[in-house]
Structures are given as structure tokens and as C-alpha cells.
Amino acid sequence: MFNQRAVKREGDQAASVPEVVRRSRYPCRLTMYSEAPDVEVSIEEFEAFALDRLQVLRAIEDAQLRAKGEDDMRKRVGEALEKHMPSHSNRSKLPPRQLVGERRKDHVSHFILRLAF
């Protein structure tokens, strides 16, 4: 489902990652969800995070049922992810705080749905 491409290793790659991201709880996009988040979340954020993750899960289920092929399924799931749960790389041009916010949303919403289901 995900493209596997060779990653160019550079000796100075760590220097390209913003300090805010490197020192945060989420230094990269990959999370194993081994520990529950210990952050405060407002009721509005709690609801928005849960609904956004549910939208992505619904899109995955819908794509499995209605997609005409693998490419169509990738397109449908990719659109839902980009709309509801974007996850940009450290090399993106986004501000570091936005990168950390995306990863926080992913981490927190995972555990919200674990509580619900």
C-alpha cells in the first residue's frame, strides 16, 4: 500500500530536522503506540481527533468494499488521510510545531479509539 523507495542517507540528515521536532516526543512520523499519551486534551480536541480518525478508518473500509482496483483504493485512502490525518515528513516545509501537532493528533487519536472500542 505504501511506496517503498530508497532513502538517501546523508551524514548531515539529523541537522536538517528542526530542533523542536527532534526534542519532541514525536521525532519521526512512525509511532508504535507503545505508551499512552500523558498530555492534556480539551473536550473539543478529543472529539475532533476521534472523529478525524474514524473518518480515515471509514474511508479504508469503504475503499475495501468499493474500490475498483489497488490504485483506486490507494487514491481513496490517501485522500482521506491527507484530509483528516496528514502526516508530513521532517523534510517538509511545514513549521516544526505543525509537524509535532500532526504526530500528537495521531498518537492521541489512536488511544481515544482504543478506549472507545
PDB file of C-alpha atoms in Angstrom:
ATOM      1  CA  MET A   1       0.000   0.000   0.000  1.00  0.00           C
ATOM      2  CA  PHE A   2       2.875   2.369   0.676  1.00  0.00           C
ATOM      3  CA  ASN A   3       5.575   3.139  -1.823  1.00  0.00           C
ATOM      4  CA  GLN A   4       8.897   1.628  -0.940  1.00  0.00           C
ATOM      5  CA  ARG A   5      11.651   3.810  -2.244  1.00  0.00           C
ATOM      6  CA  ALA A   6      15.273   4.042  -1.415  1.00  0.00           C
ATOM      7  CA  VAL A   7      16.051   6.669   1.171  1.00  0.00           C
ATOM      8  CA  LYS A   8      19.162   8.648   0.510  1.00  0.00           C
ATOM      9  CA  ARG A   9      21.281   8.601   3.645  1.00  0.00           C
ATOM     10  CA  GLU A  10      23.162  11.756   4.341  1.00  0.00           C
ATOM     11  CA  GLY A  11      25.675  12.268   7.105  1.00  0.00           C
ATOM     12  CA  ASP A  12      24.093  15.590   7.987  1.00  0.00           C
ATOM     13  CA  GLN A  13      20.487  14.335   7.916  1.00  0.00           C
ATOM     14  CA  ALA A  14      19.920  14.879  11.651  1.00  0.00           C
ATOM     15  CA  ALA A  15      20.936  18.508  11.270  1.00  0.00           C
ATOM     16  CA  SER A  16      18.091  19.015   8.760  1.00  0.00           C
ATOM     17  CA  VAL A  17      15.478  18.042  11.370  1.00  0.00           C
ATOM     18  CA  PRO A  18      14.321  21.103  13.319  1.00  0.00           C
ATOM     19  CA  GLU A  19      15.372  21.150  16.961  1.00  0.00           C
ATOM     20  CA  VAL A  20      11.748  21.457  18.145  1.00  0.00           C
ATOM     21  CA  VAL A  21      10.849  18.233  16.340  1.00  0.00           C
ATOM     22  CA  ARG A  22      13.996  16.356  17.356  1.00  0.00           C
ATOM     23  CA  ARG A  23      13.468  17.123  21.057  1.00  0.00           C
ATOM     24  CA  SER A  24       9.725  16.499  20.979  1.00  0.00           C
ATOM     25  CA  ARG A  25       8.008  13.306  21.959  1.00  0.00           C
ATOM     26  CA  TYR A  26       7.459  12.628  18.255  1.00  0.00           C
ATOM     27  CA  PRO A  27      10.794  12.957  16.417  1.00  0.00           C
ATOM     28  CA  CYS A  28       9.510  10.985  13.397  1.00  0.00           C
ATOM     29  CA  ARG A  29       6.173  10.059  11.837  1.00  0.00           C
ATOM     30  CA  LEU A  30       6.368   6.382  12.746  1.00  0.00           C
ATOM     31  CA  THR A  31       4.769   5.598  16.098  1.00  0.00           C
ATOM     32  CA  MET A  32       4.457   2.171  17.657  1.00  0.00           C
ATOM     33  CA  TYR A  33       1.844   3.337  20.193  1.00  0.00           C
ATOM     34  CA  SER A  34       3.728   1.577  22.985  1.00  0.00           C
ATOM     35  CA  GLU A  35       2.860   4.202  25.599  1.00  0.00           C
ATOM     36  CA  ALA A  36      -0.374   6.063  26.143  1.00  0.00           C
ATOM     37  CA  PRO A  37      -0.026   9.834  25.797  1.00  0.00           C
ATOM     38  CA  ASP A  38       0.237  11.763  29.035  1.00  0.00           C
ATOM     39  CA  VAL A  39      -0.972  15.088  27.681  1.00  0.00           C
ATOM     40  CA  GLU A  40      -3.990  17.184  28.454  1.00  0.00           C
ATOM     41  CA  VAL A  41      -6.555  17.320  25.675  1.00  0.00           C
ATOM     42  CA  SER A  42      -9.557  19.623  25.619  1.00  0.00           C
ATOM     43  CA  ILE A  43     -13.019  18.183  25.027  1.00  0.00           C
ATOM     44  CA  GLU A  44     -13.106  19.846  21.596  1.00  0.00           C
ATOM     45  CA  GLU A  45      -9.753  18.329  20.611  1.00  0.00           C
ATOM     46  CA  PHE A  46     -10.818  14.937  21.975  1.00  0.00           C
ATOM     47  CA  GLU A  47     -13.928  14.958  19.824  1.00  0.00           C
ATOM     48  CA  ALA A  48     -12.170  16.295  16.710  1.00  0.00           C
ATOM     49  CA  PHE A  49      -9.311  13.787  16.987  1.00  0.00           C
ATOM     50  CA  ALA A  50     -11.692  10.855  17.395  1.00  0.00           C
ATOM     51  CA  LEU A  51     -13.927  11.925  14.514  1.00  0.00           C
ATOM     52  CA  ASP A  52     -10.999  12.516  12.171  1.00  0.00           C
ATOM     53  CA  ARG A  53      -9.524   9.087  12.884  1.00  0.00           C
ATOM     54  CA  LEU A  54     -12.946   7.484  12.459  1.00  0.00           C
ATOM     55  CA  GLN A  55     -13.278   9.201   9.077  1.00  0.00           C
ATOM     56  CA  VAL A  56      -9.995   7.650   7.954  1.00  0.00           C
ATOM     57  CA  LEU A  57     -10.998   4.202   9.208  1.00  0.00           C
ATOM     58  CA  ARG A  58     -14.362   4.567   7.480  1.00  0.00           C
ATOM     59  CA  ALA A  59     -12.604   5.538   4.245  1.00  0.00           C
ATOM     60  CA  ILE A  60     -10.375   2.451   4.481  1.00  0.00           C
ATOM     61  CA  GLU A  61     -13.393   0.205   4.974  1.00  0.00           C
ATOM     62  CA  ASP A  62     -15.258   1.941   2.159  1.00  0.00           C
ATOM     63  CA  ALA A  63     -12.267   1.610  -0.163  1.00  0.00           C
ATOM     64  CA  GLN A  64     -12.010  -2.109   0.561  1.00  0.00           C
ATOM     65  CA  LEU A  65     -15.653  -2.567  -0.404  1.00  0.00           C
ATOM     66  CA  ARG A  66     -15.979  -0.174  -3.342  1.00  0.00           C
ATOM     67  CA  ALA A  67     -12.558   0.300  -4.897  1.00  0.00           C
ATOM     68  CA  LYS A  68     -12.226  -0.999  -8.433  1.00  0.00           C
ATOM     69  CA  GLY A  69      -8.573  -1.846  -8.016  1.00  0.00           C
ATOM     70  CA  GLU A  70      -5.494  -1.281  -5.945  1.00  0.00           C
ATOM     71  CA  ASP A  71      -4.808   2.137  -7.464  1.00  0.00           C
ATOM     72  CA  ASP A  72      -8.353   3.289  -6.749  1.00  0.00           C
ATOM     73  CA  MET A  73      -8.051   2.050  -3.174  1.00  0.00           C
ATOM     74  CA  ARG A  74      -4.760   3.895  -2.673  1.00  0.00           C
ATOM     75  CA  LYS A  75      -6.308   7.070  -4.047  1.00  0.00           C
ATOM     76  CA  ARG A  76      -9.359   6.886  -1.784  1.00  0.00           C
ATOM     77  CA  VAL A  77      -7.375   6.129   1.366  1.00  0.00           C
ATOM     78  CA  GLY A  78      -4.711   8.703   0.501  1.00  0.00           C
ATOM     79  CA  GLU A  79      -7.314  11.432   0.071  1.00  0.00           C
ATOM     80  CA  ALA A  80      -8.897  10.597   3.425  1.00  0.00           C
ATOM     81  CA  LEU A  81      -5.525  10.571   5.162  1.00  0.00           C
ATOM     82  CA  GLU A  82      -4.497  13.889   3.652  1.00  0.00           C
ATOM     83  CA  LYS A  83      -7.812  15.478   4.594  1.00  0.00           C
ATOM     84  CA  HIS A  84      -8.255  14.145   8.129  1.00  0.00           C
ATOM     85  CA  MET A  85      -4.890  12.855   9.424  1.00  0.00           C
ATOM     86  CA  PRO A  86      -1.983  14.346   7.471  1.00  0.00           C
ATOM     87  CA  SER A  87       1.455  13.112   8.431  1.00  0.00           C
ATOM     88  CA  HIS A  88       4.280  15.031   6.826  1.00  0.00           C
ATOM     89  CA  SER A  89       7.946  14.109   6.937  1.00  0.00           C
ATOM     90  CA  ASN A  90      10.629  16.048   8.762  1.00  0.00           C
ATOM     91  CA  ARG A  91      11.848  17.302   5.400  1.00  0.00           C
ATOM     92  CA  SER A  92       8.577  19.024   4.571  1.00  0.00           C
ATOM     93  CA  LYS A  93       8.440  22.804   4.581  1.00  0.00           C
ATOM     94  CA  LEU A  94       5.871  22.887   7.384  1.00  0.00           C
ATOM     95  CA  PRO A  95       6.607  24.698  10.642  1.00  0.00           C
ATOM     96  CA  PRO A  96       8.044  22.327  13.284  1.00  0.00           C
ATOM     97  CA  ARG A  97       5.154  22.914  15.678  1.00  0.00           C
ATOM     98  CA  GLN A  98       2.699  21.789  12.995  1.00  0.00           C
ATOM     99  CA  LEU A  99       4.679  18.574  12.450  1.00  0.00           C
ATOM    100  CA  VAL A 100       4.598  17.841  16.173  1.00  0.00           C
ATOM    101  CA  GLY A 101       0.874  18.679  16.238  1.00  0.00           C
ATOM    102  CA  GLU A 102       0.133  16.183  13.447  1.00  0.00           C
ATOM    103  CA  ARG A 103       2.022  13.447  15.274  1.00  0.00           C
ATOM    104  CA  ARG A 104       0.379  14.297  18.586  1.00  0.00           C
ATOM    105  CA  LYS A 105      -3.037  14.071  16.931  1.00  0.00           C
ATOM    106  CA  ASP A 106      -2.174  10.649  15.507  1.00  0.00           C
ATOM    107  CA  HIS A 107      -0.911   9.357  18.851  1.00  0.00           C
ATOM    108  CA  VAL A 108      -3.770  10.709  20.944  1.00  0.00           C
ATOM    109  CA  SER A 109      -6.488   9.679  18.486  1.00  0.00           C
ATOM    110  CA  HIS A 110      -5.159   6.121  18.388  1.00  0.00           C
ATOM    111  CA  PHE A 111      -5.661   5.780  22.139  1.00  0.00           C
ATOM    112  CA  ILE A 112      -9.019   7.566  22.073  1.00  0.00           C
ATOM    113  CA  LEU A 113     -10.363   4.914  19.727  1.00  0.00           C
ATOM    114  CA  ARG A 114      -8.756   2.168  21.787  1.00  0.00           C
ATOM    115  CA  LEU A 115     -10.781   3.467  24.725  1.00  0.00           C
ATOM    116  CA  ALA A 116     -13.954   3.574  22.662  1.00  0.00           C
ATOM    117  CA  PHE A 117     -13.636   0.184  21.022  1.00  0.00           C
TER     118      PHE A 117
END
